[in-house]
Tab-separated table of C-alpha atoms in Angstrom:
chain	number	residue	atom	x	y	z
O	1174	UNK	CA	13.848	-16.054	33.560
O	1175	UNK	CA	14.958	-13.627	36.508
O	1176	UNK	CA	18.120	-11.639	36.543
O	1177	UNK	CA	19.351	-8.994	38.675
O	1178	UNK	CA	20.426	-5.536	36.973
O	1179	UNK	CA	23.485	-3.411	37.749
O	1180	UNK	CA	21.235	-1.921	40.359
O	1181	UNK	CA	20.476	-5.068	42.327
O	1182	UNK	CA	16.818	-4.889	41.332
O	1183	UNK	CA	15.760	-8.255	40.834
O	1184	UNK	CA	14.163	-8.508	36.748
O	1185	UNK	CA	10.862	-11.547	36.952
O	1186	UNK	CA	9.760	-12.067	33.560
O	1187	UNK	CA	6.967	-14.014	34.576
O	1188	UNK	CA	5.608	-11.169	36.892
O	1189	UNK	CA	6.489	-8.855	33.841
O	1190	UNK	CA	4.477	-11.024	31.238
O	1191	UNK	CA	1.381	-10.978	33.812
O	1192	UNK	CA	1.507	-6.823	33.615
O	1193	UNK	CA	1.824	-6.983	29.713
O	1194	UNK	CA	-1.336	-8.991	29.172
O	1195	UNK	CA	-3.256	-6.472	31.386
O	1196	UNK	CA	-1.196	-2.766	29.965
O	1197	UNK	CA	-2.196	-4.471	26.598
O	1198	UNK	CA	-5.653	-4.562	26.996
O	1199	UNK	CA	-5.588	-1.436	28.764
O	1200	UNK	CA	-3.675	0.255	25.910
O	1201	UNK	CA	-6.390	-1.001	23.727
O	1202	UNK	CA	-9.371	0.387	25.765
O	1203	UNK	CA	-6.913	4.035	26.359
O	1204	UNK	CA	-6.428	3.330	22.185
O	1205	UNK	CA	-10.186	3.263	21.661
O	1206	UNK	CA	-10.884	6.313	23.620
O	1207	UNK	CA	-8.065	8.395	21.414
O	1208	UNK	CA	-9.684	6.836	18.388
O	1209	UNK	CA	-12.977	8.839	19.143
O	1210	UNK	CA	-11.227	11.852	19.642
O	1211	UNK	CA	-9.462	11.311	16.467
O	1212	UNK	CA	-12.018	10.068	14.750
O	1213	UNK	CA	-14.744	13.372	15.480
O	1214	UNK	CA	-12.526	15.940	17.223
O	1215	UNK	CA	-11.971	18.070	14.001
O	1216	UNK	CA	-15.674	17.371	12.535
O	1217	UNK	CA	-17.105	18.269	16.159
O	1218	UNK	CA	-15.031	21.110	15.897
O	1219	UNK	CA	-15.815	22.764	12.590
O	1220	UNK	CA	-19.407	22.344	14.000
O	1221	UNK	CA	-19.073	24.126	17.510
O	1222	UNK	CA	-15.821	26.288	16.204
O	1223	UNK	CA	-16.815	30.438	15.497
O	1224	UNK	CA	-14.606	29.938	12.570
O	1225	UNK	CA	-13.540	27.136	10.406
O	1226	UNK	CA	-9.862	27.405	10.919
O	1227	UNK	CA	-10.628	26.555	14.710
O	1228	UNK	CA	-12.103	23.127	13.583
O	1229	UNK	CA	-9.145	21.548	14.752
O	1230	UNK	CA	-8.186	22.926	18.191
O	1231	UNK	CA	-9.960	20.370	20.100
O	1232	UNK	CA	-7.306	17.817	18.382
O	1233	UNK	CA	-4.650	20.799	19.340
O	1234	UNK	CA	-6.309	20.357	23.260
O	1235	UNK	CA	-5.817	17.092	23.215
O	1236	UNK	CA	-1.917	17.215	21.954
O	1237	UNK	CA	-1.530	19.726	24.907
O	1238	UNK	CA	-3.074	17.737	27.256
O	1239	UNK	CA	-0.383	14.818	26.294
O	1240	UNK	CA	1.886	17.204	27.086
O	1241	UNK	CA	1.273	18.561	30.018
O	1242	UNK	CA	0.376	15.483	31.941
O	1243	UNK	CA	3.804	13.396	31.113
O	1244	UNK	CA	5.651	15.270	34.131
O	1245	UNK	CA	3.105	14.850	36.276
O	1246	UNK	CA	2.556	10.895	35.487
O	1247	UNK	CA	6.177	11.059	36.022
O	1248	UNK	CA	5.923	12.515	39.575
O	1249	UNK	CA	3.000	10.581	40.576
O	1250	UNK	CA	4.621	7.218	39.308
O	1251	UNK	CA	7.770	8.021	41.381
O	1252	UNK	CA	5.771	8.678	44.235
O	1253	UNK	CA	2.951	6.785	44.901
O	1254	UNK	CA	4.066	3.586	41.882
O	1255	UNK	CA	3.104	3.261	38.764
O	1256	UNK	CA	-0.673	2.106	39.281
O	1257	UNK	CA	-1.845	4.855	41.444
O	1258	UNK	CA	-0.877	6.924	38.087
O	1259	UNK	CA	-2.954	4.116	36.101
O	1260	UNK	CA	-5.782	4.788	38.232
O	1261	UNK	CA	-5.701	8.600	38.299
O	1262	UNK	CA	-5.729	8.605	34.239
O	1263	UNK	CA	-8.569	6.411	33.631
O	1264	UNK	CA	-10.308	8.263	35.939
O	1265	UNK	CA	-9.477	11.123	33.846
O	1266	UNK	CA	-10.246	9.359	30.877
O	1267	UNK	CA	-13.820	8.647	32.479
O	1268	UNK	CA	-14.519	12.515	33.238
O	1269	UNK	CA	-13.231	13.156	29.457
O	1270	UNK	CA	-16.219	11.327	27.886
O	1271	UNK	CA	-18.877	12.821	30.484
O	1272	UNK	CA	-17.624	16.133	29.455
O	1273	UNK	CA	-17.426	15.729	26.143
O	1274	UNK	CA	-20.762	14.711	25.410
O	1275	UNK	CA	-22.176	17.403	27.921
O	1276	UNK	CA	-20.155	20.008	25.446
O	1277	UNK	CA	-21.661	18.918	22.225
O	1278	UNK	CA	-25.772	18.366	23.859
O	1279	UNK	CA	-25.079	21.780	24.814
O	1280	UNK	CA	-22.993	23.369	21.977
O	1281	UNK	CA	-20.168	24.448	23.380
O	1282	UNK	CA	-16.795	24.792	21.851
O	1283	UNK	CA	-14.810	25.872	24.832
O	1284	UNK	CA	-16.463	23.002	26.824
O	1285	UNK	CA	-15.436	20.258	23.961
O	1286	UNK	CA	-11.830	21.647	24.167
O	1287	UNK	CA	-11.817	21.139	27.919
O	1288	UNK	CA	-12.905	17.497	27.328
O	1289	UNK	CA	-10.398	16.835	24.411
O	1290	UNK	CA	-7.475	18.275	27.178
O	1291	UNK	CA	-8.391	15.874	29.550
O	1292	UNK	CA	-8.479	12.807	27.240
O	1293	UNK	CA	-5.196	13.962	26.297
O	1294	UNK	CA	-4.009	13.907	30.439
O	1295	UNK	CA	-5.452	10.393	30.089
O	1296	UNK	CA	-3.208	9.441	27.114
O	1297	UNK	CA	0.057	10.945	28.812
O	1298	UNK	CA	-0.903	8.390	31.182
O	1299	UNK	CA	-1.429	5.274	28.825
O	1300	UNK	CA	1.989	6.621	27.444
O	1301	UNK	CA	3.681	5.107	29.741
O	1302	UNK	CA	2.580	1.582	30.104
O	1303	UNK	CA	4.996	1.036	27.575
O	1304	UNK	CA	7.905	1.836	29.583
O	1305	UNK	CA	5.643	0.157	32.677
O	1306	UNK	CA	5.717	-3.132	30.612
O	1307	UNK	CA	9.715	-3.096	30.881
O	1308	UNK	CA	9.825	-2.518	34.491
O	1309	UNK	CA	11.397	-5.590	35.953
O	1310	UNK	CA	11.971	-7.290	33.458
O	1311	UNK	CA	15.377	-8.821	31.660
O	1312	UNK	CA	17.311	-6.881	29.602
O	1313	UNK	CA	16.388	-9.297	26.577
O	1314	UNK	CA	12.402	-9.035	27.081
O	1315	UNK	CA	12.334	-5.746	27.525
O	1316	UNK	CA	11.751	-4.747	23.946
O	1317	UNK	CA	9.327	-7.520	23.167
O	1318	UNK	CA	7.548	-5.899	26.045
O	1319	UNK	CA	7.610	-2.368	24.974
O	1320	UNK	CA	6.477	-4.098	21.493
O	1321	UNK	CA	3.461	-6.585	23.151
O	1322	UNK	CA	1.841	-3.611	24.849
O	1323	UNK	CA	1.892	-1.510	21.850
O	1324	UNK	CA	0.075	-4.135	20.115
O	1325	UNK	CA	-2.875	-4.036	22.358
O	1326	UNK	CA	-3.561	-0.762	20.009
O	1327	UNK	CA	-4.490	-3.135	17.558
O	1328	UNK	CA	-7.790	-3.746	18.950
O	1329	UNK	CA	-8.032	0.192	19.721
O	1330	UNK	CA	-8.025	0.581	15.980
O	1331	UNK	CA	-11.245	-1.614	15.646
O	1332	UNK	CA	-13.050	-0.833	18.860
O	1333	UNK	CA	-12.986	2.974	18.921
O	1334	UNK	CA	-13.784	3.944	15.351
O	1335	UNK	CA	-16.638	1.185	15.295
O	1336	UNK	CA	-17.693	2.772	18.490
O	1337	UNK	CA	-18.543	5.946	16.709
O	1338	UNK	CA	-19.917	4.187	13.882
O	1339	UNK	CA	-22.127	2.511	16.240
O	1340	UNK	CA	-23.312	5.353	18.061
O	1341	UNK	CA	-22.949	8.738	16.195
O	1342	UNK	CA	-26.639	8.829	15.682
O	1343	UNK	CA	-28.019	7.460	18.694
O	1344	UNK	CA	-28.832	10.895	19.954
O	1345	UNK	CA	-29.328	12.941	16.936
O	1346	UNK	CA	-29.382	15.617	15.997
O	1347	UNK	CA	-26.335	15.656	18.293
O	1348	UNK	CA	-23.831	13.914	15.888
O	1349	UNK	CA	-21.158	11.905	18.714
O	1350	UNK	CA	-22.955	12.528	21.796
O	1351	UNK	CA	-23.663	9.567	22.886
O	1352	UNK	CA	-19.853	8.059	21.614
O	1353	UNK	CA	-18.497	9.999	24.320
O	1354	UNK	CA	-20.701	8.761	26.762
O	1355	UNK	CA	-19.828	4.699	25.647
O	1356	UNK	CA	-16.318	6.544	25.740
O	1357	UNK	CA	-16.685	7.325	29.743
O	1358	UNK	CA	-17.866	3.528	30.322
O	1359	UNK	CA	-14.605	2.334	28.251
O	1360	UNK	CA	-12.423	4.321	30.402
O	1361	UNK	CA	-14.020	2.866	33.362
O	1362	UNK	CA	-13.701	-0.566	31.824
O	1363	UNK	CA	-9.597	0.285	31.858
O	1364	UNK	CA	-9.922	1.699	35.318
O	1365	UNK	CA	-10.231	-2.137	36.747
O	1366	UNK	CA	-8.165	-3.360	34.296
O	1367	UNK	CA	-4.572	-1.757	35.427
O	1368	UNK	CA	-6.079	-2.059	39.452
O	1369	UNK	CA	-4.284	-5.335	38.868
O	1370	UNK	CA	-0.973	-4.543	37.438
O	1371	UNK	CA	1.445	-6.084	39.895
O	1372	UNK	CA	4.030	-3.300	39.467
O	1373	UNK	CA	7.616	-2.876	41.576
O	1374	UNK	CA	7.315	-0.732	44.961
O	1375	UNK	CA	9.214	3.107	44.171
O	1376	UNK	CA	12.345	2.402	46.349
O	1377	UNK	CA	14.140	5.660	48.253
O	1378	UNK	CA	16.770	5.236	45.140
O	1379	UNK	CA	14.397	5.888	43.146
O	1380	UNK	CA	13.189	8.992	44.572
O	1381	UNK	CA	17.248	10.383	44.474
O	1382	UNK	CA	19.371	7.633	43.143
O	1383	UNK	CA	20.830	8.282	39.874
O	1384	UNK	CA	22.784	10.515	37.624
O	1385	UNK	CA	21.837	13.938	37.187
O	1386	UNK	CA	19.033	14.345	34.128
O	1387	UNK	CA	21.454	16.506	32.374
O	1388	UNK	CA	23.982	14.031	32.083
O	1389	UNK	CA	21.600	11.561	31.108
O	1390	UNK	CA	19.900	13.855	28.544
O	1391	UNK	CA	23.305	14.479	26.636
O	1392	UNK	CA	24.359	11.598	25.484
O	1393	UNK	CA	24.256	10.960	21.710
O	1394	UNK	CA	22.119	7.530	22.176
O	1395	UNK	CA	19.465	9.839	24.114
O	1396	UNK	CA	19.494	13.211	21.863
O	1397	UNK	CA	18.771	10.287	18.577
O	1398	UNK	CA	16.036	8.375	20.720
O	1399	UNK	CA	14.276	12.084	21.720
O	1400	UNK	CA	14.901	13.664	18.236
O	1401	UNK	CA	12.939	11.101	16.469
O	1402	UNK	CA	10.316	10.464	18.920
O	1403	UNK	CA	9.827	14.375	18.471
O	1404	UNK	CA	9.905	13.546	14.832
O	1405	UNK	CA	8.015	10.477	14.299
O	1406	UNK	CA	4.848	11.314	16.626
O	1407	UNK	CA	4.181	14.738	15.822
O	1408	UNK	CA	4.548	14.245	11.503
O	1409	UNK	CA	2.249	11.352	12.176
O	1410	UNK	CA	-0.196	13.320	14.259
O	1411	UNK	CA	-0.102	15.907	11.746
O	1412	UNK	CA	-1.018	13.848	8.512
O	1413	UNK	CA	-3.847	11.903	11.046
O	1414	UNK	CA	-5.447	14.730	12.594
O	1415	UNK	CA	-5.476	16.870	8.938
O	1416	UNK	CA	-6.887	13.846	7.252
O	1417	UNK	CA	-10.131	13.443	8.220
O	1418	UNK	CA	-11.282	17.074	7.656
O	1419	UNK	CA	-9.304	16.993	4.205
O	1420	UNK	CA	-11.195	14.165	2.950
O	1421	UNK	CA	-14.657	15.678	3.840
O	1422	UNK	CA	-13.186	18.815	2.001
O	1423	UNK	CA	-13.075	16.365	-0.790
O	1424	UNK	CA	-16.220	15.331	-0.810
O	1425	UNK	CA	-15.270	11.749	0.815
O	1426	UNK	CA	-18.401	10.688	3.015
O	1427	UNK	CA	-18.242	10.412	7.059
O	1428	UNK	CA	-18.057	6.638	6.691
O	1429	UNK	CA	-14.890	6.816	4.132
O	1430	UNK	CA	-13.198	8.887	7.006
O	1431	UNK	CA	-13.948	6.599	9.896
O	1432	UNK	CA	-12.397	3.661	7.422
O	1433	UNK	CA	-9.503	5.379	7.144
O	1434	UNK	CA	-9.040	6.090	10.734
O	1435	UNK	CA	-9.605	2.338	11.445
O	1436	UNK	CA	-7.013	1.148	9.690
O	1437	UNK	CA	-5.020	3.639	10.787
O	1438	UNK	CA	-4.806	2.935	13.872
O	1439	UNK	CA	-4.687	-0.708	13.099
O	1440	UNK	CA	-1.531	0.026	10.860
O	1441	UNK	CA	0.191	2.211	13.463
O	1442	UNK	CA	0.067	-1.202	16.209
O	1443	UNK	CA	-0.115	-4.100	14.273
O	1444	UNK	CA	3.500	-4.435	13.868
O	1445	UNK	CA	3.989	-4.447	17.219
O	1446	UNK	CA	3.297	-8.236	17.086
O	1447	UNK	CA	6.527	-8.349	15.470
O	1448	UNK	CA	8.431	-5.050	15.950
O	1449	UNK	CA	10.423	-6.134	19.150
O	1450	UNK	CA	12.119	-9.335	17.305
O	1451	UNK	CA	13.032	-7.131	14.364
O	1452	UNK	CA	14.730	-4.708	17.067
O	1453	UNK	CA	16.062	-7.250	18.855
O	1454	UNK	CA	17.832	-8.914	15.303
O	1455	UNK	CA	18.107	-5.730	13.933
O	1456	UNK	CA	18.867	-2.700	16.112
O	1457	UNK	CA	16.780	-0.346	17.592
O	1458	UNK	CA	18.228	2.139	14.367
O	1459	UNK	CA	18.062	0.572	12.194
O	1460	UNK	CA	14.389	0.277	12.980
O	1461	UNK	CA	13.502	3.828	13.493
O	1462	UNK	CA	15.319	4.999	10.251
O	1463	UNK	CA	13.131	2.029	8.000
O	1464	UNK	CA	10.065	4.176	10.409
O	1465	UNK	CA	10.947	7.449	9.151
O	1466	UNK	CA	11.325	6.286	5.698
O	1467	UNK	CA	7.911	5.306	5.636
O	1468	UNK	CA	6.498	8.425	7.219
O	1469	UNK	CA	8.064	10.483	4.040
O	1470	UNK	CA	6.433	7.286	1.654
O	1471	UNK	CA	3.374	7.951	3.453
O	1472	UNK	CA	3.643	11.671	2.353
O	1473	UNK	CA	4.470	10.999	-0.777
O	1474	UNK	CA	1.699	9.023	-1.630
O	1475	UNK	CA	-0.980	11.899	0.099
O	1476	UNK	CA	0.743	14.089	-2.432
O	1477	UNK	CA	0.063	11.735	-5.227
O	1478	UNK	CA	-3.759	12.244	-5.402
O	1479	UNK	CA	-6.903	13.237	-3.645
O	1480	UNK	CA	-9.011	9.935	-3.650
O	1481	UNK	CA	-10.391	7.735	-0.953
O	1482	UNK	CA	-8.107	4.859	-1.895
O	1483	UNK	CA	-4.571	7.786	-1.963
O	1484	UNK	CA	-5.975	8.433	1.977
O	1485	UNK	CA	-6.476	5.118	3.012
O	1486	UNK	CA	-2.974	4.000	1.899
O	1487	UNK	CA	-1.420	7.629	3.049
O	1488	UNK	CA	-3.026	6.735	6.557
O	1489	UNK	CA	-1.901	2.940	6.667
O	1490	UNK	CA	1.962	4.078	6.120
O	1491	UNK	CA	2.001	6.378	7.851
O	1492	UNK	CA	0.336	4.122	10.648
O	1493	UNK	CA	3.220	1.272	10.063
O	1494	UNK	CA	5.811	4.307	10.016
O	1495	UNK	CA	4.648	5.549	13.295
O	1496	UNK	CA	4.817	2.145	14.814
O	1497	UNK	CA	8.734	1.259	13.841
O	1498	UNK	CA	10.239	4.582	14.599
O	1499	UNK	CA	8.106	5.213	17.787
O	1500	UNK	CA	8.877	1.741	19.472
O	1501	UNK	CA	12.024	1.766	17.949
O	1502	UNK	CA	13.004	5.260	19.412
O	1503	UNK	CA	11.167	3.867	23.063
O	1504	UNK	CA	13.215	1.066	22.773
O	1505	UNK	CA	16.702	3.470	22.251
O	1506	UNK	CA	15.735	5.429	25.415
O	1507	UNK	CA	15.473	2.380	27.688
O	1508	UNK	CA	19.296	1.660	26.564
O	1509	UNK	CA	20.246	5.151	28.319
O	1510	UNK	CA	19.232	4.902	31.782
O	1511	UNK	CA	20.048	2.652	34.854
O	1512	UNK	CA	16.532	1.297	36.686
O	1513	UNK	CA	16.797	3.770	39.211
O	1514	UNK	CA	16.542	6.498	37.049
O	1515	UNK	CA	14.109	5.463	34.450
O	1516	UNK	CA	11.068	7.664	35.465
O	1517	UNK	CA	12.254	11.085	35.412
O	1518	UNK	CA	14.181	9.948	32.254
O	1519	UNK	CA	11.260	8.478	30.958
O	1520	UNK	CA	8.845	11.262	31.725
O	1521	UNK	CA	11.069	13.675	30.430
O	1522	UNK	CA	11.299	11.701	26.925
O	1523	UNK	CA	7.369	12.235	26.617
O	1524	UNK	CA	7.195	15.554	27.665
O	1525	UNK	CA	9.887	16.507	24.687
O	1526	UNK	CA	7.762	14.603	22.618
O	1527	UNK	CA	4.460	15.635	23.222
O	1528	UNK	CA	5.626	19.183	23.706
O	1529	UNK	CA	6.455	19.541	20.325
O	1530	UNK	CA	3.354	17.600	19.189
O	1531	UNK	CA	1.431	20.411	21.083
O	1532	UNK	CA	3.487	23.179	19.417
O	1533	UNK	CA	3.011	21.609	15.806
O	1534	UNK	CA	-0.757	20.940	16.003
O	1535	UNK	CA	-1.853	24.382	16.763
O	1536	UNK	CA	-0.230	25.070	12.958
O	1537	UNK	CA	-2.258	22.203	11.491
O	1538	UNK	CA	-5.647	23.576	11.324
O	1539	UNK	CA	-4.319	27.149	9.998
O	1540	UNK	CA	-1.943	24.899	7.323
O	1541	UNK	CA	-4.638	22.930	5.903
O	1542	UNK	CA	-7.203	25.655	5.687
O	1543	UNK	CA	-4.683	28.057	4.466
O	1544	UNK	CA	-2.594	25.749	1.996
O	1545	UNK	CA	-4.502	22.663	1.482
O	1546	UNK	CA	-3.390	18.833	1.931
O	1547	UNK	CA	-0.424	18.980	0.022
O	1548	UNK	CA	1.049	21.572	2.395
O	1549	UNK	CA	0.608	18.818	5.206
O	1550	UNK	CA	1.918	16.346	3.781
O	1551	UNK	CA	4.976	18.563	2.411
O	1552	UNK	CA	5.847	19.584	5.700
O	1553	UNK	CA	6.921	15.753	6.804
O	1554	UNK	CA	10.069	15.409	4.153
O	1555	UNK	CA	12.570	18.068	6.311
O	1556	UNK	CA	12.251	16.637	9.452
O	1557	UNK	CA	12.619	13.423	8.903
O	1558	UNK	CA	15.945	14.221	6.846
O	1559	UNK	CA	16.924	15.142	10.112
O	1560	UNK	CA	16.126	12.437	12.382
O	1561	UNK	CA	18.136	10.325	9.903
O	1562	UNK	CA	21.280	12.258	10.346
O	1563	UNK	CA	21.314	12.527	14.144
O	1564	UNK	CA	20.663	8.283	13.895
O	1565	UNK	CA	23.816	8.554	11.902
O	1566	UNK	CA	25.916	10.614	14.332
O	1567	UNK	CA	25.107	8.669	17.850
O	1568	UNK	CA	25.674	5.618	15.989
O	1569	UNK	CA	29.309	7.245	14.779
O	1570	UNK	CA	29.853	8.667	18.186
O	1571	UNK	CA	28.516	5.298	19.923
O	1572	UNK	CA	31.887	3.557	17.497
O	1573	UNK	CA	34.571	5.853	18.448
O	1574	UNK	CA	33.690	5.946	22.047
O	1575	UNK	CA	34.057	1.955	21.961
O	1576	UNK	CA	37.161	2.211	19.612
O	1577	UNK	CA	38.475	4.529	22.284
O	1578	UNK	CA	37.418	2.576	25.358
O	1579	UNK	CA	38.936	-0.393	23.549
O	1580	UNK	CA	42.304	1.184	22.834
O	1581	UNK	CA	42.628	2.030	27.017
O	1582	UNK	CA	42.066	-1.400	27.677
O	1583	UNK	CA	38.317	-0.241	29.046
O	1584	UNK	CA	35.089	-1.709	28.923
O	1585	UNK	CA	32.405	0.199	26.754
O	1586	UNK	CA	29.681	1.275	28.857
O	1587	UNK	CA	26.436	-0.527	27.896
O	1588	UNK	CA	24.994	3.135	28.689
């Protein structure tokens, strides 16, 4: 199917499902290499940390590192295309491993944090393939695209914590030395993988064209889509990166952690095989508010109890949670830009996202040490009251500016 957009730009679904077969796989390779870090960070840290309330600032490193590399991917993307950025963050992802298993053979916490930050540039990267999947592509496969791509996580959920199981011991007594290492070749793995995305050219519009960001930024649809990305990622993040440390605080073995973890991961992009036709019957909303609900159920069962089984199934909502109001809320923010502007707007999506995430997970060591798992999982209920009642208001204020339009004898803007 090809279409042209308002902007002329000419949409090839064929090219478009090429590029999601390749950002799949690479989302599962970028997936596996997060799973490690997930997976070891805090353990790795309450080993090198000075103090036990540090154990999870590597995880915190990484979050930043999300963070600050979404503007630049942004720039870079705008720039040079879309694959140049590719390239630069598996390369990053490559010097992430190296480092990190340099840091724990020579046991140094500052050195681990420095890897764990540049695995997290590497993710701001693989963030966008998601919008990258969309890029040329018809209005109506744009979702399933968005959706497809997050599924390659799937196979990130299986790879990267059986990658640590594999290897954990090779080089012991330096517990996850040698995962970081199989880590660098993964990355490198990815590197040839998205050589060969067949991506659109930036065009001069898209280095000026465009609204302003403000205006973009203030719309109702937008402030929803942001909120609950900022809601959604960061209370998932949260429970995740807490969990692992909690259940070795209760006793649970190494192996019962990298379980949970697995199907974690599996749970957060396994619906993906099926999330962009529930959007597309259902509404991008409607999606993200089922999302949030299961992020609180997800709390509410960690609250419930303390066994291996009550943080398995806390993990596996929270995973399936995650994946409906994240792609649901990516999905909401393609519907508020034209093609020209969709990489600043996109960019600047993340960075509000992963901002916050940084912010938050500098609190979740100190929260868990200081007030124990229930605290963590406590702290999910507020915020996603809220994201449900801004859904609520841009769907109100998306009705009356339609009822209005329609009462002029106007056209309501699809944006």
């Amino acid at each position: 199917m090809i279409d042209v957009t308002a902007s002329n730009e000419i949409a090839d679904d064929a090219r478009a499902r090429a590029n999601v077969v390749r950002l799949a796989a690479a989302q599962a390779l970028t997936g596996a290499n997060s799973a490690v870090i997930f997976a070891t960070g805090s353990i790795v840290g309450a080993t090198l940390a000075p103090d036990m309330s540090l154990a999870t600032v590597p995880l915190s490193m990484y979050v930043v590192g999300l963070a600050a590399g979404t503007l630049p991917t942004g720039a870079i993307s705008r720039r040079f295309g879309r694959r140049a950025a590719f390239i630069t963050g598996t390369g990053l992802g490559a010097l992430t491993g190296l480092t990190g298993s340099f840091a724990i053979l020579h046991g140094s916490f500052a050195l681990f944090c420095l890897a764990t930050f540049l695995g997290g540039l590497y993710g701001s990267v693989a963030q966008s393939y998601r919008f990258a999947a969309a890029d040329g592509a018809s209005a109506a496969y744009r979702p399933k695209a968005v959706s497809w791509v997050m599924a390659g996580g799937v196979f990130a959920g299986v790879l990267g914590p059986q990658l640590v199981q594999w290897t954990m011991d090779v080089w012991s007594p330096y517990l996850f030395a040698f995962s970081f290492l199989v880590q660098a070749a993964v990355a490198l793995v990815a590197m040839g993988i998205v050589a060969g995305v067949d991506m659109p050219k930036p065009a001069p519009a898209d280095l000026h064209g465009g609204r302003p960001l403000l205006t973009i930024v203030s719309q109702p649809r937008f402030i929803a889509a942001a909120l609950c990305g900022v809601i959604a990622y960061p209370m998932m993040n949260l429970v995740m990166t807490s969990a692992p440390l909690a259940m070795k605080m209760c006793g649970l073995s190494l192996s019962d952690s990298n379980f949970g973890i697995q199907w974690h991961i599996v749970a957060m992009y396994g619906p993906s095989f099926f999330t962009g036709a529930l959007i597309a019957r259902f509404g991008a909303p409607k999606i993200v508010a089922a999302g949030l609900l299961l992020e609180a159920g997800a709390a509410s069962i960690g609250l419930s109890g303390i066994t291996a089984m009550h943080f398995w199934a806390t993990l596996i909502v929270l995973g399936v949670g995650w994946n409906f109001s994240f792609v649901g809320a990516s999905a909401l923010v393609l519907e508020t830009h034209r093609p020209q502007e969709r990489n600043k707007v996109q960019a600047f999506n993340d960075f509000l996202v992963f901002g916050m995430m940084a912010i938050g997970s500098f609190s979740s060591g100190q929260l868990l040490a200081n007030y124990g798992w229930s605290a963590v999982n406590m702290v999910v209920f507020p915020p996603v009251a809220l994201g449900l009642v801004a859904l609520s208001l841009a769907s109100w204020a998306r009705r009356r500016k339609a009822r209005i339009e329609a009462a002029m004898g106007e056209f309501p803007d699809a944006i």
